[in-house]
């Protein structure tokens, strides 16, 4: 899918020392920068529930809201949470958010259930924290526990190839670079094949049991298999070929907690599926974007 209007990337010779310009970031140039830390003072709000989540409904954000909704559905009342929307247009560089996640990425969680607040950042770490805290969605021992952790960390290592690699060059880069798209498309299809082979003989990634491994992988590769990521990428990658991934994807998508979790902190798509912030279970019935007078934002 060569774009004949794109400059010849083979003509680029890296300088001896790289320097940053605001044009380096493509669509996200206004918020990308090569340094960390806060850019402005802004405290985070705090609600009344034990868990305070600061996030947005990207695949990494969806992992945590699905997990919290699954815990509540399983009867763990201590998992009640406030989900505050962090718009990725600079909110992530506020002083309060940086104090919770020095990496300035969503999601970030503050567990206020104990005598001292505990900050937890990185989506995989949040899933493990919640699973161990409530003794749920994580096998207690043996081979299933090892499989669960293996697939969880597989996702944490693999998703950058899908998001920052394929997704960036296929959708967000300012120019279409054939080599980059081909390189990452090949890797994403290999990853889909890895999943498809695993799911050929197993209902879920850790075996017979639904775990945090599935909760972590599904918002990325399940969404891809359903054609929900990166425009026409599903057709481009022939996701219909991965029948076992699609079977697994559909089974998880039918879970009520997953349906709710996908809605939280969502600001695009069907207004009936957008719940910008979640502070009570009843918000799903009364405060989705189609039920509020607040204008939709993207």
mmCIF file of C-alpha atoms in Angstrom:
data_model
loop_
_atom_site.group_PDB
_atom_site.id
_atom_site.type_symbol
_atom_site.label_atom_id
_atom_site.label_comp_id
_atom_site.label_asym_id
_atom_site.label_seq_id
_atom_site.Cartn_x
_atom_site.Cartn_y
_atom_site.Cartn_z
ATOM 1 C CA UNK A 1 0.000 0.000 0.000
ATOM 2 C CA UNK A 2 2.660 2.446 -1.140
ATOM 3 C CA UNK A 3 1.653 6.109 -1.075
ATOM 4 C CA UNK A 4 3.295 7.646 -4.147
ATOM 5 C CA UNK A 5 2.965 11.108 -2.588
ATOM 6 C CA UNK A 6 5.089 10.139 0.411
ATOM 7 C CA UNK A 7 8.744 11.166 0.455
ATOM 8 C CA UNK A 8 11.369 8.536 -0.211
ATOM 9 C CA UNK A 9 12.267 7.418 3.320
ATOM 10 C CA UNK A 10 15.360 5.646 1.985
ATOM 11 C CA UNK A 11 16.897 9.087 1.363
ATOM 12 C CA UNK A 12 16.954 9.866 5.090
ATOM 13 C CA UNK A 13 20.344 9.783 6.780
ATOM 14 C CA UNK A 14 20.189 10.013 10.587
ATOM 15 C CA UNK A 15 22.179 12.924 11.993
ATOM 16 C CA UNK A 16 25.077 12.272 14.318
ATOM 17 C CA UNK A 17 22.995 13.583 17.246
ATOM 18 C CA UNK A 18 19.186 13.447 17.237
ATOM 19 C CA UNK A 19 17.329 16.634 18.122
ATOM 20 C CA UNK A 20 13.643 16.998 18.865
ATOM 21 C CA UNK A 21 11.257 19.157 16.895
ATOM 22 C CA UNK A 22 7.510 19.424 17.411
ATOM 23 C CA UNK A 23 7.005 17.886 13.975
ATOM 24 C CA UNK A 24 8.398 14.537 15.179
ATOM 25 C CA UNK A 25 5.132 13.263 16.631
ATOM 26 C CA UNK A 26 2.778 13.037 13.652
ATOM 27 C CA UNK A 27 -0.844 13.323 14.750
ATOM 28 C CA UNK A 28 0.248 13.482 18.385
ATOM 29 C CA UNK A 29 2.955 16.109 17.906
ATOM 30 C CA UNK A 30 1.202 18.542 20.229
ATOM 31 C CA UNK A 31 1.562 16.242 23.237
ATOM 32 C CA UNK A 32 4.633 14.140 22.435
ATOM 33 C CA UNK A 33 7.955 15.196 23.911
ATOM 34 C CA UNK A 34 11.218 13.488 24.864
ATOM 35 C CA UNK A 35 11.098 14.434 28.555
ATOM 36 C CA UNK A 36 9.047 13.342 31.564
ATOM 37 C CA UNK A 37 7.455 15.236 34.428
ATOM 38 C CA UNK A 38 4.529 17.590 34.919
ATOM 39 C CA UNK A 39 3.911 20.556 32.651
ATOM 40 C CA UNK A 40 1.334 22.235 34.873
ATOM 41 C CA UNK A 41 -0.205 22.098 38.318
ATOM 42 C CA UNK A 42 -3.478 20.207 38.509
ATOM 43 C CA UNK A 43 -4.714 18.072 41.370
ATOM 44 C CA UNK A 44 -6.687 14.915 40.715
ATOM 45 C CA UNK A 45 -10.280 14.617 41.941
ATOM 46 C CA UNK A 46 -11.094 11.991 44.554
ATOM 47 C CA UNK A 47 -14.456 10.264 44.831
ATOM 48 C CA UNK A 48 -16.061 8.238 47.583
ATOM 49 C CA UNK A 49 -15.139 4.691 46.540
ATOM 50 C CA UNK A 50 -12.132 2.586 47.575
ATOM 51 C CA UNK A 51 -10.717 2.536 44.047
ATOM 52 C CA UNK A 52 -9.934 5.750 42.201
ATOM 53 C CA UNK A 53 -9.211 5.196 38.520
ATOM 54 C CA UNK A 54 -7.840 7.869 36.200
ATOM 55 C CA UNK A 55 -8.138 6.653 32.651
ATOM 56 C CA UNK A 56 -9.572 6.706 29.142
ATOM 57 C CA UNK A 57 -11.136 3.901 27.106
ATOM 58 C CA UNK A 58 -8.087 2.989 25.075
ATOM 59 C CA UNK A 59 -7.314 -0.760 25.037
ATOM 60 C CA UNK A 60 -5.094 -0.370 28.107
ATOM 61 C CA UNK A 61 -7.777 1.594 29.922
ATOM 62 C CA UNK A 62 -10.479 -0.931 29.023
ATOM 63 C CA UNK A 63 -8.483 -3.706 30.693
ATOM 64 C CA UNK A 64 -8.914 -2.091 34.097
ATOM 65 C CA UNK A 65 -12.565 -1.046 33.823
ATOM 66 C CA UNK A 66 -13.450 -4.551 32.620
ATOM 67 C CA UNK A 67 -11.554 -6.015 35.576
ATOM 68 C CA UNK A 68 -13.327 -3.768 38.068
ATOM 69 C CA UNK A 69 -16.737 -4.544 36.573
ATOM 70 C CA UNK A 70 -15.956 -8.276 36.618
ATOM 71 C CA UNK A 71 -14.964 -8.055 40.273
ATOM 72 C CA UNK A 72 -18.192 -6.251 41.142
ATOM 73 C CA UNK A 73 -20.217 -8.796 39.157
ATOM 74 C CA UNK A 74 -18.500 -11.550 41.160
ATOM 75 C CA UNK A 75 -19.639 -9.918 44.413
ATOM 76 C CA UNK A 76 -16.470 -8.099 45.497
ATOM 77 C CA UNK A 77 -17.987 -4.909 46.893
ATOM 78 C CA UNK A 78 -14.563 -3.551 47.792
ATOM 79 C CA UNK A 79 -13.917 -3.084 44.084
ATOM 80 C CA UNK A 80 -16.359 -0.176 43.853
ATOM 81 C CA UNK A 81 -14.676 2.596 41.969
ATOM 82 C CA UNK A 82 -14.763 6.111 40.617
ATOM 83 C CA UNK A 83 -13.487 6.348 37.046
ATOM 84 C CA UNK A 84 -12.262 9.834 36.188
ATOM 85 C CA UNK A 85 -11.708 10.735 32.554
ATOM 86 C CA UNK A 86 -8.182 11.704 31.584
ATOM 87 C CA UNK A 87 -8.238 13.268 28.143
ATOM 88 C CA UNK A 88 -4.975 12.526 26.386
ATOM 89 C CA UNK A 89 -4.518 16.103 25.264
ATOM 90 C CA UNK A 90 -2.348 17.202 28.167
ATOM 91 C CA UNK A 91 -4.293 16.003 31.228
ATOM 92 C CA UNK A 92 -1.695 13.254 31.631
ATOM 93 C CA UNK A 93 0.972 15.876 32.315
ATOM 94 C CA UNK A 94 -0.838 17.487 35.252
ATOM 95 C CA UNK A 95 1.052 17.353 38.538
ATOM 96 C CA UNK A 96 -1.552 15.177 40.246
ATOM 97 C CA UNK A 97 -1.554 12.575 37.503
ATOM 98 C CA UNK A 98 2.229 12.504 37.252
ATOM 99 C CA UNK A 99 2.354 11.886 41.010
ATOM 100 C CA UNK A 100 0.311 8.722 40.466
ATOM 101 C CA UNK A 101 2.016 7.682 37.236
ATOM 102 C CA UNK A 102 5.415 9.256 36.571
ATOM 103 C CA UNK A 103 5.240 7.768 33.060
ATOM 104 C CA UNK A 104 2.221 9.992 32.216
ATOM 105 C CA UNK A 105 0.229 7.171 30.619
ATOM 106 C CA UNK A 106 -3.256 5.933 31.384
ATOM 107 C CA UNK A 107 -4.519 4.000 33.265
ATOM 108 C CA UNK A 108 -3.478 4.907 36.792
ATOM 109 C CA UNK A 109 -5.132 3.632 39.960
ATOM 110 C CA UNK A 110 -5.085 4.795 43.565
ATOM 111 C CA UNK A 111 -6.231 2.104 45.992
ATOM 112 C CA UNK A 112 -7.608 3.978 49.023
ATOM 113 C CA UNK A 113 -9.007 0.936 50.800
ATOM 114 C CA UNK A 114 -6.203 0.742 53.378
ATOM 115 C CA UNK A 115 -4.682 3.076 55.949
ATOM 116 C CA UNK A 116 -2.426 4.631 53.300
ATOM 117 C CA UNK A 117 -3.250 5.168 49.611
ATOM 118 C CA UNK A 118 -1.398 2.882 47.217
ATOM 119 C CA UNK A 119 -0.624 4.084 43.713
ATOM 120 C CA UNK A 120 -0.517 1.496 40.949
ATOM 121 C CA UNK A 121 0.412 2.250 37.364
ATOM 122 C CA UNK A 122 0.885 0.131 34.211
ATOM 123 C CA UNK A 123 -2.239 -1.788 33.225
ATOM 124 C CA UNK A 124 -0.731 -5.230 33.821
ATOM 125 C CA UNK A 125 0.395 -4.227 37.298
ATOM 126 C CA UNK A 126 -3.091 -2.915 38.088
ATOM 127 C CA UNK A 127 -4.663 -6.217 36.987
ATOM 128 C CA UNK A 128 -2.279 -8.211 39.187
ATOM 129 C CA UNK A 129 -2.855 -5.879 42.149
ATOM 130 C CA UNK A 130 -6.623 -6.260 41.905
ATOM 131 C CA UNK A 131 -6.516 -10.007 41.232
ATOM 132 C CA UNK A 132 -4.343 -10.658 44.272
ATOM 133 C CA UNK A 133 -6.269 -8.246 46.466
ATOM 134 C CA UNK A 134 -9.607 -9.941 45.798
ATOM 135 C CA UNK A 135 -8.395 -13.469 45.035
ATOM 136 C CA UNK A 136 -10.139 -13.490 41.675
ATOM 137 C CA UNK A 137 -9.362 -14.114 38.009
ATOM 138 C CA UNK A 138 -5.901 -15.425 38.846
ATOM 139 C CA UNK A 139 -5.297 -19.155 39.408
ATOM 140 C CA UNK A 140 -3.917 -19.834 42.866
ATOM 141 C CA UNK A 141 -1.138 -22.187 41.885
ATOM 142 C CA UNK A 142 0.357 -24.562 39.389
ATOM 143 C CA UNK A 143 0.450 -24.623 35.627
ATOM 144 C CA UNK A 144 -2.659 -22.470 35.166
ATOM 145 C CA UNK A 145 -1.138 -19.665 37.240
ATOM 146 C CA UNK A 146 2.083 -19.858 35.238
ATOM 147 C CA UNK A 147 0.134 -19.785 31.957
ATOM 148 C CA UNK A 148 -1.876 -16.806 33.149
ATOM 149 C CA UNK A 149 1.223 -14.789 33.951
ATOM 150 C CA UNK A 150 2.964 -15.884 30.756
ATOM 151 C CA UNK A 151 0.102 -14.668 28.578
ATOM 152 C CA UNK A 152 -0.309 -11.495 30.611
ATOM 153 C CA UNK A 153 3.334 -10.575 30.082
ATOM 154 C CA UNK A 154 3.137 -11.715 26.468
ATOM 155 C CA UNK A 155 0.463 -9.077 25.961
ATOM 156 C CA UNK A 156 2.450 -6.367 27.698
ATOM 157 C CA UNK A 157 5.394 -7.080 25.433
ATOM 158 C CA UNK A 158 3.437 -7.731 22.248
ATOM 159 C CA UNK A 159 0.938 -4.851 22.211
ATOM 160 C CA UNK A 160 3.523 -2.142 21.437
ATOM 161 C CA UNK A 161 4.037 -3.847 18.077
ATOM 162 C CA UNK A 162 0.301 -3.642 17.463
ATOM 163 C CA UNK A 163 -0.329 -0.134 18.800
ATOM 164 C CA UNK A 164 2.881 1.840 18.591
ATOM 165 C CA UNK A 165 4.090 -0.096 15.561
ATOM 166 C CA UNK A 166 1.362 -1.233 13.204
ATOM 167 C CA UNK A 167 -1.360 1.144 14.409
ATOM 168 C CA UNK A 168 0.914 4.162 14.318
ATOM 169 C CA UNK A 169 2.275 3.610 10.816
ATOM 170 C CA UNK A 170 -1.017 2.344 9.358
ATOM 171 C CA UNK A 171 -3.193 5.175 10.727
ATOM 172 C CA UNK A 172 -1.375 7.961 12.547
ATOM 173 C CA UNK A 173 1.970 8.559 10.838
ATOM 174 C CA UNK A 174 2.103 11.720 8.698
ATOM 175 C CA UNK A 175 3.313 9.665 5.708
ATOM 176 C CA UNK A 176 2.636 6.094 4.609
ATOM 177 C CA UNK A 177 5.869 4.114 4.740
ATOM 178 C CA UNK A 178 5.520 0.758 2.997
ATOM 179 C CA UNK A 179 8.435 -0.883 4.793
ATOM 180 C CA UNK A 180 7.191 0.122 8.256
ATOM 181 C CA UNK A 181 3.604 -1.016 7.568
ATOM 182 C CA UNK A 182 4.774 -4.309 6.077
ATOM 183 C CA UNK A 183 7.166 -4.953 8.955
ATOM 184 C CA UNK A 184 4.577 -4.434 11.666
ATOM 185 C CA UNK A 185 1.706 -6.077 9.747
ATOM 186 C CA UNK A 186 3.837 -9.206 9.501
ATOM 187 C CA UNK A 187 4.503 -9.161 13.243
ATOM 188 C CA UNK A 188 0.846 -8.558 14.175
ATOM 189 C CA UNK A 189 -0.268 -11.446 11.965
ATOM 190 C CA UNK A 190 2.350 -13.647 13.626
ATOM 191 C CA UNK A 191 0.970 -12.645 17.024
ATOM 192 C CA UNK A 192 -2.582 -13.431 15.907
ATOM 193 C CA UNK A 193 -1.340 -16.849 14.805
ATOM 194 C CA UNK A 194 0.274 -17.381 18.216
ATOM 195 C CA UNK A 195 -3.078 -16.659 19.870
ATOM 196 C CA UNK A 196 -5.050 -18.720 17.376
ATOM 197 C CA UNK A 197 -2.910 -21.783 17.982
ATOM 198 C CA UNK A 198 -3.209 -21.437 21.752
ATOM 199 C CA UNK A 199 -6.979 -21.024 21.583
ATOM 200 C CA UNK A 200 -7.425 -23.997 19.249
ATOM 201 C CA UNK A 201 -7.129 -26.330 22.244
ATOM 202 C CA UNK A 202 -8.026 -24.036 25.137
ATOM 203 C CA UNK A 203 -11.203 -22.155 25.940
ATOM 204 C CA UNK A 204 -9.219 -19.303 27.484
ATOM 205 C CA UNK A 205 -5.571 -18.323 27.446
ATOM 206 C CA UNK A 206 -4.683 -19.890 30.802
ATOM 207 C CA UNK A 207 -6.745 -22.992 30.025
ATOM 208 C CA UNK A 208 -10.319 -23.636 31.104
ATOM 209 C CA UNK A 209 -10.544 -20.568 33.346
ATOM 210 C CA UNK A 210 -11.204 -16.927 32.407
ATOM 211 C CA UNK A 211 -8.389 -14.864 33.936
ATOM 212 C CA UNK A 212 -6.614 -11.527 33.896
ATOM 213 C CA UNK A 213 -4.687 -12.839 30.881
ATOM 214 C CA UNK A 214 -7.901 -12.767 28.825
ATOM 215 C CA UNK A 215 -8.871 -9.410 30.326
ATOM 216 C CA UNK A 216 -5.504 -7.984 29.242
ATOM 217 C CA UNK A 217 -5.347 -9.462 25.742
ATOM 218 C CA UNK A 218 -8.985 -9.011 24.699
ATOM 219 C CA UNK A 219 -9.141 -5.178 24.434
ATOM 220 C CA UNK A 220 -6.228 -5.270 21.981
ATOM 221 C CA UNK A 221 -6.503 -8.452 19.935
ATOM 222 C CA UNK A 222 -10.208 -9.031 20.471
ATOM 223 C CA UNK A 223 -10.943 -5.507 19.264
ATOM 224 C CA UNK A 224 -8.685 -6.111 16.278
ATOM 225 C CA UNK A 225 -10.485 -9.357 15.482
ATOM 226 C CA UNK A 226 -13.820 -7.498 15.609
ATOM 227 C CA UNK A 227 -12.563 -4.748 13.281
ATOM 228 C CA UNK A 228 -12.699 -2.108 16.043
ATOM 229 C CA UNK A 229 -9.081 -0.942 15.866
ATOM 230 C CA UNK A 230 -7.371 1.248 13.313
ATOM 231 C CA UNK A 231 -9.988 1.767 10.650
ATOM 232 C CA UNK A 232 -9.921 -0.906 7.951
ATOM 233 C CA UNK A 233 -7.088 -2.808 9.604
ATOM 234 C CA UNK A 234 -9.256 -5.895 10.128
ATOM 235 C CA UNK A 235 -9.700 -6.375 6.411
ATOM 236 C CA UNK A 236 -6.082 -5.400 5.728
ATOM 237 C CA UNK A 237 -4.838 -8.078 8.152
ATOM 238 C CA UNK A 238 -7.451 -10.705 7.135
ATOM 239 C CA UNK A 239 -8.531 -11.201 10.738
ATOM 240 C CA UNK A 240 -11.326 -13.527 9.579
ATOM 241 C CA UNK A 241 -8.657 -16.199 9.122
ATOM 242 C CA UNK A 242 -8.125 -16.536 12.883
ATOM 243 C CA UNK A 243 -11.240 -18.525 13.745
ATOM 244 C CA UNK A 244 -10.187 -19.503 17.264
ATOM 245 C CA UNK A 245 -9.359 -15.904 18.161
ATOM 246 C CA UNK A 246 -12.747 -14.833 16.855
ATOM 247 C CA UNK A 247 -14.545 -17.550 18.873
ATOM 248 C CA UNK A 248 -12.743 -16.437 22.038
ATOM 249 C CA UNK A 249 -13.357 -12.768 21.224
ATOM 250 C CA UNK A 250 -17.095 -13.283 20.792
ATOM 251 C CA UNK A 251 -17.411 -15.296 24.014
ATOM 252 C CA UNK A 252 -15.748 -12.566 26.062
ATOM 253 C CA UNK A 253 -17.665 -9.782 24.306
ATOM 254 C CA UNK A 254 -20.943 -11.353 25.506
ATOM 255 C CA UNK A 255 -20.014 -11.005 29.175
ATOM 256 C CA UNK A 256 -22.127 -8.222 30.788
ATOM 257 C CA UNK A 257 -19.166 -6.893 32.788
ATOM 258 C CA UNK A 258 -17.118 -6.604 29.604
ATOM 259 C CA UNK A 259 -19.901 -4.646 27.910
ATOM 260 C CA UNK A 260 -19.996 -2.241 30.852
ATOM 261 C CA UNK A 261 -16.239 -1.992 31.128
ATOM 262 C CA UNK A 262 -15.900 -0.982 27.469
ATOM 263 C CA UNK A 263 -18.246 1.961 28.048
ATOM 264 C CA UNK A 264 -16.392 3.583 30.928
ATOM 265 C CA UNK A 265 -14.289 6.664 30.055
ATOM 266 C CA UNK A 266 -15.256 6.291 26.391
ATOM 267 C CA UNK A 267 -15.600 9.545 24.457
ATOM 268 C CA UNK A 268 -16.106 8.379 20.873
ATOM 269 C CA UNK A 269 -18.434 6.166 18.879
ATOM 270 C CA UNK A 270 -22.076 5.460 19.677
ATOM 271 C CA UNK A 271 -23.229 7.946 22.366
ATOM 272 C CA UNK A 272 -25.211 5.151 24.022
ATOM 273 C CA UNK A 273 -21.908 3.337 24.602
ATOM 274 C CA UNK A 274 -20.112 6.343 26.085
ATOM 275 C CA UNK A 275 -19.979 6.781 29.842
ATOM 276 C CA UNK A 276 -17.454 9.562 30.252
ATOM 277 C CA UNK A 277 -17.097 9.042 33.997
ATOM 278 C CA UNK A 278 -18.384 6.326 36.278
ATOM 279 C CA UNK A 279 -19.104 7.037 39.936
ATOM 280 C CA UNK A 280 -21.989 4.640 40.622
ATOM 281 C CA UNK A 281 -23.332 1.452 39.086
ATOM 282 C CA UNK A 282 -26.522 3.304 38.178
ATOM 283 C CA UNK A 283 -24.549 5.629 35.886
ATOM 284 C CA UNK A 284 -24.827 3.054 33.107
ATOM 285 C CA UNK A 285 -28.603 3.559 33.154
ATOM 286 C CA UNK A 286 -28.704 7.315 33.646
ATOM 287 C CA UNK A 287 -25.514 9.016 32.467
ATOM 288 C CA UNK A 288 -24.415 7.547 29.151
ATOM 289 C CA UNK A 289 -23.759 10.252 26.596
ATOM 290 C CA UNK A 290 -27.142 9.813 24.874
ATOM 291 C CA UNK A 291 -28.861 10.582 28.201
ATOM 292 C CA UNK A 292 -26.967 13.736 29.104
ATOM 293 C CA UNK A 293 -27.051 17.240 27.726
ATOM 294 C CA UNK A 294 -23.265 17.526 27.820
ATOM 295 C CA UNK A 295 -21.975 17.877 24.263
ATOM 296 C CA UNK A 296 -19.944 14.938 23.045
ATOM 297 C CA UNK A 297 -16.185 15.458 22.828
ATOM 298 C CA UNK A 298 -13.623 13.442 20.971
#
